[in-house]
mmCIF file of C-alpha atoms in Angstrom:
data_model
loop_
_atom_site.group_PDB
_atom_site.id
_atom_site.type_symbol
_atom_site.label_atom_id
_atom_site.label_comp_id
_atom_site.label_asym_id
_atom_site.label_seq_id
_atom_site.Cartn_x
_atom_site.Cartn_y
_atom_site.Cartn_z
ATOM 1 C CA MET A 1 23.477 33.993 11.826
ATOM 2 C CA VAL A 2 22.121 30.679 10.494
ATOM 3 C CA ARG A 3 20.078 30.187 13.446
ATOM 4 C CA ARG A 4 18.430 34.108 12.651
ATOM 5 C CA ILE A 5 18.034 33.330 9.231
ATOM 6 C CA VAL A 6 16.038 29.916 9.817
ATOM 7 C CA THR A 7 14.106 31.798 12.458
ATOM 8 C CA ALA A 8 13.201 34.641 9.971
ATOM 9 C CA LEU A 9 11.995 31.407 7.423
ATOM 10 C CA LEU A 10 9.571 29.679 10.123
ATOM 11 C CA VAL A 11 7.948 33.147 11.083
ATOM 12 C CA TRP A 12 7.349 34.214 7.161
ATOM 13 C CA VAL A 13 6.356 30.494 6.292
ATOM 14 C CA SER A 14 3.617 30.897 9.288
ATOM 15 C CA ALA A 15 2.373 34.630 8.411
ATOM 16 C CA THR A 16 2.404 33.200 4.585
ATOM 17 C CA SER A 17 0.359 29.975 5.179
ATOM 18 C CA ALA A 18 -2.985 31.339 6.026
ATOM 19 C CA PHE A 19 -3.556 32.514 2.838
ATOM 20 C CA ALA A 20 -3.859 29.529 0.883
ATOM 21 C CA GLY A 21 -7.080 28.168 0.481
ATOM 22 C CA GLU A 22 -9.904 28.341 2.816
ATOM 23 C CA LYS A 23 -9.640 26.734 6.329
ATOM 24 C CA VAL A 24 -11.714 23.342 6.984
ATOM 25 C CA VAL A 25 -11.479 20.569 10.251
ATOM 26 C CA ILE A 26 -10.065 17.522 9.077
ATOM 27 C CA HIS A 27 -10.840 14.608 11.228
ATOM 28 C CA ASP A 28 -7.888 12.400 10.478
ATOM 29 C CA VAL A 29 -7.357 8.038 10.756
ATOM 30 C CA ALA A 30 -5.695 8.785 14.508
ATOM 31 C CA GLY A 31 -8.789 10.466 16.047
ATOM 32 C CA ARG A 32 -7.482 14.749 15.423
ATOM 33 C CA ASP A 33 -9.172 17.109 14.531
ATOM 34 C CA VAL A 34 -6.727 19.372 11.997
ATOM 35 C CA THR A 35 -7.396 22.766 10.329
ATOM 36 C CA VAL A 36 -5.770 23.094 7.020
ATOM 37 C CA ASN A 37 -6.286 24.919 4.606
ATOM 38 C CA ALA A 38 -7.666 23.443 1.513
ATOM 39 C CA PRO A 39 -7.809 22.532 -1.361
ATOM 40 C CA VAL A 40 -3.840 22.447 -0.787
ATOM 41 C CA GLU A 41 -1.243 23.704 -3.370
ATOM 42 C CA ARG A 42 1.860 22.464 -1.649
ATOM 43 C CA LEU A 43 2.128 19.018 0.338
ATOM 44 C CA ILE A 44 4.817 16.743 1.802
ATOM 45 C CA LEU A 45 4.288 13.202 1.261
ATOM 46 C CA GLY A 46 5.262 10.783 4.411
ATOM 47 C CA GLU A 47 5.438 8.390 1.885
ATOM 48 C CA GLY A 48 5.658 8.507 -1.857
ATOM 49 C CA ARG A 49 3.683 4.940 -2.332
ATOM 50 C CA MET A 50 0.821 7.451 -1.452
ATOM 51 C CA THR A 51 0.936 8.541 -4.517
ATOM 52 C CA TYR A 52 -1.250 5.007 -5.451
ATOM 53 C CA ALA A 53 -4.160 7.159 -3.775
ATOM 54 C CA LEU A 54 -2.965 10.684 -5.281
ATOM 55 C CA ALA A 55 -3.220 9.483 -8.874
ATOM 56 C CA MET A 56 -6.920 8.521 -8.162
ATOM 57 C CA LEU A 57 -7.250 12.258 -7.502
ATOM 58 C CA ASP A 58 -5.275 14.404 -9.427
ATOM 59 C CA GLN A 59 -5.466 12.242 -12.263
ATOM 60 C CA ASP A 60 -4.106 14.994 -14.746
ATOM 61 C CA ASN A 61 -0.881 14.997 -12.712
ATOM 62 C CA PRO A 62 -0.803 13.730 -9.405
ATOM 63 C CA PHE A 63 2.900 15.311 -7.971
ATOM 64 C CA LYS A 64 1.589 18.727 -9.408
ATOM 65 C CA ARG A 65 0.845 19.545 -5.451
ATOM 66 C CA VAL A 66 4.268 17.342 -3.766
ATOM 67 C CA VAL A 67 6.981 19.326 -3.167
ATOM 68 C CA GLY A 68 8.738 16.949 -0.902
ATOM 69 C CA TRP A 69 8.271 12.946 -0.455
ATOM 70 C CA ARG A 70 9.979 10.025 0.865
ATOM 71 C CA ASP A 71 11.652 7.893 -2.031
ATOM 72 C CA ASP A 72 10.277 4.838 -1.160
ATOM 73 C CA LEU A 73 8.153 4.370 -4.404
ATOM 74 C CA GLU A 74 10.977 4.062 -6.284
ATOM 75 C CA LYS A 75 12.805 1.778 -3.931
ATOM 76 C CA ALA A 76 9.891 -0.526 -2.896
ATOM 77 C CA ASP A 77 7.991 -0.683 -6.566
ATOM 78 C CA PRO A 78 10.050 0.003 -8.951
ATOM 79 C CA GLY A 79 7.824 -0.735 -11.393
ATOM 80 C CA SER A 80 5.106 1.750 -10.580
ATOM 81 C CA TRP A 81 7.913 4.273 -11.000
ATOM 82 C CA ALA A 82 8.927 3.325 -13.965
ATOM 83 C CA LEU A 83 5.434 3.996 -15.400
ATOM 84 C CA TYR A 84 4.694 7.308 -13.709
ATOM 85 C CA LYS A 85 8.653 8.981 -14.394
ATOM 86 C CA LYS A 86 7.680 8.194 -18.105
ATOM 87 C CA ARG A 87 4.642 10.021 -17.420
ATOM 88 C CA TYR A 88 5.845 12.530 -15.668
ATOM 89 C CA PRO A 89 9.812 12.940 -15.897
ATOM 90 C CA ASP A 90 9.766 15.905 -13.604
ATOM 91 C CA ILE A 91 8.975 13.210 -10.280
ATOM 92 C CA THR A 92 12.868 12.977 -10.312
ATOM 93 C CA LYS A 93 13.156 16.566 -9.422
ATOM 94 C CA ILE A 94 10.899 16.314 -5.865
ATOM 95 C CA PRO A 95 13.101 16.885 -2.705
ATOM 96 C CA THR A 96 13.026 13.818 -1.419
ATOM 97 C CA PHE A 97 13.191 13.252 3.079
ATOM 98 C CA GLY A 98 14.396 10.692 5.447
ATOM 99 C CA GLY A 99 11.397 8.566 7.042
ATOM 100 C CA PHE A 100 9.555 9.823 10.524
ATOM 101 C CA LYS A 101 10.089 6.251 12.247
ATOM 102 C CA GLU A 102 13.355 6.730 11.598
ATOM 103 C CA GLY A 103 13.839 9.863 13.028
ATOM 104 C CA THR A 104 15.729 11.629 9.956
ATOM 105 C CA PHE A 105 13.348 13.851 8.730
ATOM 106 C CA ASP A 106 14.724 17.199 7.674
ATOM 107 C CA ILE A 107 12.292 19.667 9.677
ATOM 108 C CA GLU A 108 14.616 22.344 8.086
ATOM 109 C CA GLN A 109 14.403 21.358 4.671
ATOM 110 C CA ALA A 110 10.427 21.021 4.971
ATOM 111 C CA VAL A 111 10.224 24.821 6.485
ATOM 112 C CA THR A 112 11.875 25.839 3.279
ATOM 113 C CA LEU A 113 9.338 24.194 0.782
ATOM 114 C CA ASP A 114 6.554 26.238 2.220
ATOM 115 C CA PRO A 115 3.803 23.342 2.313
ATOM 116 C CA ASP A 116 0.556 23.471 3.107
ATOM 117 C CA VAL A 117 0.307 20.191 4.932
ATOM 118 C CA VAL A 118 2.243 17.193 5.322
ATOM 119 C CA VAL A 119 0.302 13.765 5.551
ATOM 120 C CA MET A 120 2.035 11.029 7.417
ATOM 121 C CA ASN A 121 0.979 7.437 7.553
ATOM 122 C CA ILE A 122 -0.183 6.543 11.202
ATOM 123 C CA GLU A 123 2.515 4.160 11.649
ATOM 124 C CA ALA A 124 4.901 7.136 11.971
ATOM 125 C CA GLN A 125 2.267 8.898 14.727
ATOM 126 C CA GLN A 126 4.416 7.649 17.586
ATOM 127 C CA ALA A 127 8.164 8.401 16.365
ATOM 128 C CA THR A 128 6.466 11.848 15.222
ATOM 129 C CA GLU A 129 5.018 13.026 18.633
ATOM 130 C CA ASP A 130 8.537 11.259 20.894
ATOM 131 C CA SER A 131 10.600 13.539 18.509
ATOM 132 C CA GLY A 132 8.472 16.457 18.940
ATOM 133 C CA LEU A 133 8.134 16.944 15.030
ATOM 134 C CA ASP A 134 4.387 17.446 15.443
ATOM 135 C CA LYS A 135 4.939 20.676 17.879
ATOM 136 C CA LYS A 136 7.474 22.169 15.520
ATOM 137 C CA LEU A 137 5.902 22.046 12.127
ATOM 138 C CA ALA A 138 2.469 23.418 14.176
ATOM 139 C CA ALA A 139 4.833 26.317 15.782
ATOM 140 C CA VAL A 140 5.675 27.416 11.921
ATOM 141 C CA GLY A 141 1.682 26.928 10.302
ATOM 142 C CA ILE A 142 2.326 23.522 8.973
ATOM 143 C CA PRO A 143 -0.363 20.991 9.905
ATOM 144 C CA VAL A 144 0.359 17.119 10.345
ATOM 145 C CA VAL A 145 -2.720 14.519 8.805
ATOM 146 C CA TYR A 146 -2.421 10.932 9.375
ATOM 147 C CA VAL A 147 -3.711 8.307 6.917
ATOM 148 C CA ASP A 148 -3.736 4.586 6.927
ATOM 149 C CA PHE A 149 -3.811 2.254 4.053
ATOM 150 C CA ARG A 150 -1.335 -0.287 5.724
ATOM 151 C CA ALA A 151 -1.756 -0.618 9.685
ATOM 152 C CA HIS A 152 -5.338 -0.988 9.196
ATOM 153 C CA PRO A 153 -6.217 -0.947 5.560
ATOM 154 C CA MET A 154 -10.128 -2.270 5.912
ATOM 155 C CA VAL A 155 -11.115 0.278 8.286
ATOM 156 C CA ASN A 156 -9.064 3.404 6.926
ATOM 157 C CA THR A 157 -8.969 3.146 3.523
ATOM 158 C CA GLU A 158 -11.864 4.478 2.906
ATOM 159 C CA PRO A 159 -11.172 7.672 5.632
ATOM 160 C CA SER A 160 -8.064 8.367 4.436
ATOM 161 C CA MET A 161 -9.542 8.465 1.045
ATOM 162 C CA LYS A 162 -12.114 10.597 1.711
ATOM 163 C CA ILE A 163 -9.401 13.139 3.940
ATOM 164 C CA LEU A 164 -6.848 13.248 1.152
ATOM 165 C CA GLY A 165 -9.941 13.768 -1.165
ATOM 166 C CA GLU A 166 -10.847 16.821 0.847
ATOM 167 C CA LEU A 167 -7.132 18.180 1.109
ATOM 168 C CA THR A 168 -6.999 18.195 -2.819
ATOM 169 C CA GLY A 169 -10.396 19.860 -3.414
ATOM 170 C CA GLU A 170 -11.260 16.427 -5.225
ATOM 171 C CA GLN A 171 -14.050 14.254 -2.998
ATOM 172 C CA LYS A 172 -16.123 13.531 -6.296
ATOM 173 C CA ASN A 173 -13.487 11.654 -7.206
ATOM 174 C CA ALA A 174 -12.365 9.942 -4.219
ATOM 175 C CA GLN A 175 -15.680 8.837 -3.963
ATOM 176 C CA ALA A 176 -16.289 7.245 -7.131
ATOM 177 C CA PHE A 177 -13.112 5.486 -6.743
ATOM 178 C CA LEU A 178 -14.865 4.142 -2.837
ATOM 179 C CA ASP A 179 -17.909 3.633 -4.715
ATOM 180 C CA PHE A 180 -16.057 0.957 -7.513
ATOM 181 C CA ARG A 181 -13.925 -0.275 -4.412
ATOM 182 C CA GLN A 182 -16.807 -1.472 -2.453
ATOM 183 C CA LYS A 183 -19.012 -2.651 -5.255
ATOM 184 C CA HIS A 184 -16.139 -5.007 -5.641
ATOM 185 C CA LEU A 185 -15.762 -5.924 -2.049
ATOM 186 C CA ASP A 186 -19.188 -6.449 -1.462
ATOM 187 C CA THR A 187 -19.211 -9.391 -4.592
ATOM 188 C CA VAL A 188 -16.768 -11.360 -2.767
ATOM 189 C CA THR A 189 -17.683 -10.810 1.123
ATOM 190 C CA GLN A 190 -21.606 -11.204 0.167
ATOM 191 C CA ARG A 191 -20.764 -14.754 -1.870
ATOM 192 C CA ILE A 192 -18.890 -16.192 1.211
ATOM 193 C CA GLU A 193 -21.312 -15.153 3.309
ATOM 194 C CA ASP A 194 -24.735 -16.415 0.883
ATOM 195 C CA ALA A 195 -22.611 -19.995 0.220
ATOM 196 C CA SER A 196 -21.146 -20.131 3.558
ATOM 197 C CA PRO A 197 -18.063 -22.661 2.150
ATOM 198 C CA LYS A 198 -15.680 -24.113 4.436
ATOM 199 C CA ARG A 199 -12.836 -22.117 5.020
ATOM 200 C CA PRO A 200 -9.572 -23.838 4.370
ATOM 201 C CA ASP A 201 -6.152 -23.056 5.952
ATOM 202 C CA VAL A 202 -4.244 -20.579 4.045
ATOM 203 C CA PHE A 203 -0.781 -19.388 4.953
ATOM 204 C CA ILE A 204 0.740 -15.885 3.460
ATOM 205 C CA GLU A 205 4.394 -15.358 3.766
ATOM 206 C CA ARG A 206 4.757 -11.917 3.855
ATOM 207 C CA ALA A 207 7.916 -11.000 1.542
ATOM 208 C CA ALA A 208 9.562 -14.831 0.722
ATOM 209 C CA GLY A 209 12.285 -14.989 0.156
ATOM 210 C CA TYR A 210 13.175 -11.408 1.064
ATOM 211 C CA THR A 211 15.452 -12.789 4.088
ATOM 212 C CA GLU A 212 16.363 -16.569 4.963
ATOM 213 C CA GLU A 213 14.008 -16.656 8.244
ATOM 214 C CA CYS A 214 10.950 -18.263 7.848
ATOM 215 C CA CYS A 215 8.731 -16.998 7.619
ATOM 216 C CA MET A 216 7.443 -13.540 7.822
ATOM 217 C CA SER A 217 3.621 -13.335 7.753
ATOM 218 C CA PHE A 218 1.025 -11.349 8.949
ATOM 219 C CA GLY A 219 -1.909 -11.527 12.251
ATOM 220 C CA ASN A 220 -5.169 -10.679 12.249
ATOM 221 C CA ALA A 221 -4.944 -7.559 9.740
ATOM 222 C CA ASN A 222 -3.671 -6.553 6.617
ATOM 223 C CA PHE A 223 -3.463 -9.188 4.250
ATOM 224 C CA GLY A 224 -4.764 -11.599 7.345
ATOM 225 C CA GLU A 225 -7.824 -9.578 7.564
ATOM 226 C CA MET A 226 -8.016 -9.890 3.693
ATOM 227 C CA VAL A 227 -7.547 -14.009 3.876
ATOM 228 C CA GLU A 228 -10.556 -13.987 6.506
ATOM 229 C CA LEU A 229 -12.771 -11.811 3.510
ATOM 230 C CA ALA A 230 -12.333 -13.730 0.850
ATOM 231 C CA GLY A 231 -13.316 -16.880 2.470
ATOM 232 C CA GLY A 232 -10.063 -18.441 4.112
ATOM 233 C CA HIS A 233 -8.744 -19.244 7.307
ATOM 234 C CA ASN A 234 -5.564 -17.421 8.032
ATOM 235 C CA ILE A 235 -3.909 -19.823 10.165
ATOM 236 C CA ALA A 236 -0.818 -16.853 11.719
ATOM 237 C CA GLY A 237 -4.171 -15.237 12.702
ATOM 238 C CA ASP A 238 -4.077 -17.828 15.502
ATOM 239 C CA ILE A 239 -0.506 -16.952 16.168
ATOM 240 C CA ILE A 240 0.792 -13.106 15.526
ATOM 241 C CA PRO A 241 -0.906 -11.187 17.760
ATOM 242 C CA GLY A 242 -0.491 -8.041 15.912
ATOM 243 C CA THR A 243 -0.305 -6.860 12.590
ATOM 244 C CA PHE A 244 3.401 -8.208 11.790
ATOM 245 C CA GLY A 245 5.173 -11.249 12.827
ATOM 246 C CA THR A 246 7.016 -14.446 12.093
ATOM 247 C CA LEU A 247 5.960 -17.902 12.355
ATOM 248 C CA ASN A 248 8.158 -20.713 12.804
ATOM 249 C CA PRO A 249 8.820 -23.946 11.304
ATOM 250 C CA GLU A 250 7.381 -25.924 13.553
ATOM 251 C CA GLN A 251 3.897 -23.758 13.536
ATOM 252 C CA ILE A 252 3.683 -23.853 9.754
ATOM 253 C CA ILE A 253 4.050 -27.815 9.613
ATOM 254 C CA ALA A 254 2.040 -28.414 12.017
ATOM 255 C CA SER A 255 -0.917 -26.284 10.526
ATOM 256 C CA ASN A 256 -0.798 -28.171 7.072
ATOM 257 C CA PRO A 257 -2.172 -25.234 4.995
ATOM 258 C CA SER A 258 -4.143 -26.073 2.098
ATOM 259 C CA GLN A 259 -3.278 -22.892 -0.214
ATOM 260 C CA TYR A 260 0.176 -20.680 0.073
ATOM 261 C CA ILE A 261 0.195 -17.333 -0.962
ATOM 262 C CA ALA A 262 3.851 -15.727 -1.185
ATOM 263 C CA THR A 263 3.522 -11.582 -1.486
ATOM 264 C CA GLY A 264 6.576 -10.434 -3.412
ATOM 265 C CA GLY A 265 7.792 -7.687 -4.973
ATOM 266 C CA GLU A 266 10.898 -5.841 -7.247
ATOM 267 C CA TRP A 267 13.592 -5.284 -4.258
ATOM 268 C CA SER A 268 16.460 -4.577 -5.413
ATOM 269 C CA GLY A 269 16.632 -0.937 -4.153
ATOM 270 C CA TYR A 270 16.681 -2.695 -0.492
ATOM 271 C CA MET A 271 17.745 -6.350 -0.643
ATOM 272 C CA PRO A 272 20.196 -6.788 -3.825
ATOM 273 C CA GLY A 273 20.870 -10.210 -4.745
ATOM 274 C CA GLY A 274 18.117 -11.473 -2.466
ATOM 275 C CA GLN A 275 15.761 -14.471 -3.480
ATOM 276 C CA TRP A 276 12.512 -13.067 -3.421
ATOM 277 C CA ILE A 277 9.457 -12.897 -6.118
ATOM 278 C CA PRO A 278 9.619 -10.471 -8.296
ATOM 279 C CA MET A 279 5.896 -9.102 -8.941
ATOM 280 C CA GLY A 280 4.475 -6.169 -10.167
ATOM 281 C CA PRO A 281 3.791 -4.165 -12.883
ATOM 282 C CA ASN A 282 5.679 -5.292 -15.617
ATOM 283 C CA SER A 283 7.804 -7.389 -13.869
ATOM 284 C CA ASP A 284 9.372 -10.945 -15.382
ATOM 285 C CA GLN A 285 6.890 -13.293 -14.100
ATOM 286 C CA THR A 286 9.296 -16.583 -15.516
ATOM 287 C CA GLU A 287 11.546 -15.521 -12.955
ATOM 288 C CA ALA A 288 9.132 -15.156 -9.877
ATOM 289 C CA LEU A 289 7.627 -18.512 -11.061
ATOM 290 C CA SER A 290 10.952 -19.782 -10.607
ATOM 291 C CA ARG A 291 11.951 -18.448 -7.624
ATOM 292 C CA LEU A 292 8.337 -18.930 -6.104
ATOM 293 C CA GLU A 293 8.637 -22.564 -7.123
ATOM 294 C CA SER A 294 12.411 -22.695 -5.874
ATOM 295 C CA LEU A 295 10.968 -21.606 -2.214
ATOM 296 C CA LEU A 296 8.444 -24.100 -1.408
ATOM 297 C CA LYS A 297 10.735 -26.861 -1.004
ATOM 298 C CA ARG A 298 12.058 -25.668 1.793
ATOM 299 C CA PRO A 299 11.486 -27.591 5.294
ATOM 300 C CA ALA A 300 8.343 -25.876 6.533
ATOM 301 C CA LEU A 301 6.509 -26.122 2.960
ATOM 302 C CA ALA A 302 7.857 -28.800 0.985
ATOM 303 C CA GLN A 303 4.996 -32.079 2.411
ATOM 304 C CA ALA A 304 2.355 -28.967 2.896
ATOM 305 C CA ASP A 305 -0.955 -30.165 1.002
ATOM 306 C CA ALA A 306 -0.864 -26.719 -0.610
ATOM 307 C CA VAL A 307 2.525 -27.632 -2.272
ATOM 308 C CA THR A 308 1.342 -31.482 -2.603
ATOM 309 C CA GLU A 309 -1.604 -30.800 -4.141
ATOM 310 C CA GLY A 310 -0.495 -27.748 -6.011
ATOM 311 C CA HIS A 311 -2.545 -24.735 -4.465
ATOM 312 C CA THR A 312 0.585 -22.116 -4.419
ATOM 313 C CA HIS A 313 0.641 -18.791 -5.501
ATOM 314 C CA ALA A 314 2.079 -15.405 -5.620
ATOM 315 C CA ILE A 315 0.917 -11.920 -5.299
ATOM 316 C CA TRP A 316 2.292 -8.415 -5.296
ATOM 317 C CA HIS A 317 3.261 -6.958 -1.985
ATOM 318 C CA GLN A 318 2.253 -3.518 -2.436
ATOM 319 C CA PHE A 319 -1.704 -4.571 -2.114
ATOM 320 C CA TYR A 320 -0.612 -4.280 1.823
ATOM 321 C CA ASN A 321 0.028 -0.590 1.275
ATOM 322 C CA SER A 322 -2.089 0.878 -1.294
ATOM 323 C CA PRO A 323 -6.034 1.557 -1.583
ATOM 324 C CA TYR A 324 -6.198 -1.406 -4.317
ATOM 325 C CA GLN A 325 -6.200 -4.081 -1.387
ATOM 326 C CA PHE A 326 -10.035 -5.374 -3.382
ATOM 327 C CA ALA A 327 -8.670 -6.845 -6.135
ATOM 328 C CA ALA A 328 -6.175 -8.814 -4.083
ATOM 329 C CA ILE A 329 -9.247 -10.083 -2.360
ATOM 330 C CA GLU A 330 -10.974 -10.665 -5.433
ATOM 331 C CA GLN A 331 -7.709 -12.987 -6.208
ATOM 332 C CA ILE A 332 -7.995 -14.695 -2.728
ATOM 333 C CA ALA A 333 -11.390 -16.108 -3.168
ATOM 334 C CA LYS A 334 -11.108 -17.165 -6.481
ATOM 335 C CA TRP A 335 -7.734 -18.928 -5.857
ATOM 336 C CA ILE A 336 -9.056 -21.030 -2.613
ATOM 337 C CA HIS A 337 -13.098 -20.544 -3.783
ATOM 338 C CA PRO A 338 -12.094 -21.461 -7.692
ATOM 339 C CA GLU A 339 -15.979 -22.418 -8.214
ATOM 340 C CA LEU A 340 -17.568 -20.248 -6.392
ATOM 341 C CA PHE A 341 -15.655 -17.367 -7.833
ATOM 342 C CA LYS A 342 -15.439 -18.399 -11.537
ATOM 343 C CA ASP A 343 -16.711 -15.398 -13.026
ATOM 344 C CA ILE A 344 -14.505 -13.159 -11.178
ATOM 345 C CA ASP A 345 -11.735 -11.861 -13.219
ATOM 346 C CA PRO A 346 -9.284 -9.878 -10.887
ATOM 347 C CA SER A 347 -6.951 -8.743 -13.506
ATOM 348 C CA ALA A 348 -10.039 -7.113 -15.258
ATOM 349 C CA THR A 349 -10.603 -5.476 -12.084
ATOM 350 C CA MET A 350 -7.152 -4.251 -12.317
ATOM 351 C CA ARG A 351 -7.204 -2.934 -15.728
ATOM 352 C CA GLU A 352 -10.474 -1.026 -15.617
ATOM 353 C CA LEU A 353 -9.256 0.475 -12.252
ATOM 354 C CA HIS A 354 -6.277 2.006 -14.467
ATOM 355 C CA GLU A 355 -8.970 3.025 -17.396
ATOM 356 C CA ARG A 356 -11.469 4.659 -14.917
ATOM 357 C CA PHE A 357 -8.944 6.298 -12.484
ATOM 358 C CA LEU A 358 -5.507 6.209 -12.644
ATOM 359 C CA PRO A 359 -3.183 8.098 -15.688
ATOM 360 C CA ILE A 360 -0.825 4.867 -16.329
ATOM 361 C CA ASP A 361 -1.704 1.957 -18.371
ATOM 362 C CA TYR A 362 -2.316 -1.123 -16.835
ATOM 363 C CA ALA A 363 0.676 -3.351 -17.346
ATOM 364 C CA PRO A 364 0.407 -7.010 -15.852
ATOM 365 C CA GLY A 365 2.380 -8.618 -13.229
ATOM 366 C CA TYR A 366 0.207 -9.064 -9.715
ATOM 367 C CA PHE A 367 -0.902 -12.171 -9.804
ATOM 368 C CA LEU A 368 0.533 -15.810 -10.172
ATOM 369 C CA SER A 369 -0.148 -19.470 -9.518
ATOM 370 C CA THR A 370 1.807 -22.455 -10.322
ATOM 371 C CA THR A 371 -1.048 -24.531 -10.436
ATOM 372 C CA ASP A 372 -1.760 -23.117 -13.984
ATOM 373 C CA ASN A 373 1.153 -21.605 -14.616
ATOM 374 C CA GLU A 374 -0.761 -18.475 -15.132
ATOM 375 C CA THR A 375 0.389 -14.820 -14.740
ATOM 376 C CA GLN A 376 -1.798 -11.897 -14.636
#
């Protein structure tokens, strides 16, 4: 009986979904051409943190189209979650899903929500195809579109924003943000190219203090690439073959980095009691500084030039998974080439981003440095 009801529901969704919007072909970041009825009225987000992008498109209410999502925004970035929840209290009523990669996505629940499209992160593609979820969704007329702000953000942020702009019918807002982003990126990269400064060795520790393991980092993508664009040399890029990986203490000691940057976040939802560095909007920066200074005492770092010379910093981890990474590049450039970028104010950049493109107010907590105890 239940099977017959579900089958009938799937047929109904397939028959009715064609009446929404106008058929357009989306070329997603996985290289697939996907036909979607756009602008969409109902969408499912494979990650709640896609809000970072969606909020710059549907600026009046980023959640008006969202009928389901994963609960990672609340757990991975409670500071931003609190700001959005205060402005849009009904977001607590949006149904949540398990992860695609973990195989806990409930397809029958998704079908009952009648989405026009499911937007997934590119990292979920393999698991989605291996499980056949993409074919099951396609069979009932629900297209899947892949975007990416994490695996290769410097390549895929622009097409991902354009995809979301087309899905929502907010192409102008998407392009306005991309122009803003590119202007800030060009300022940094052009100065580095013109000045050709010596590139200091930089160790960027991913989620420092999240576990007792030392030390997670980034290869030649994501934050690793941001370091290079900012005029530094990412020491892990010579060792880690992929985007994410781990360095052992001996490798860090041998590299003797002259700049240290920890990524941090509010992760009590994932790792209560952990020694992670609280970063993000409205985070406790006094506690963040205390934890950063404590982590610098570990044997892998205590004698490094970065620590003994006071070039140690922390940055909001979620820059690694959002379209805002250009502000992180500005800040890294200012940390490692302070004279070259003394007129650049990354906090002002983040404030302008909020004022021009986002429906929530700017709150400090994205950058921290022990050099001058500066918090931003």
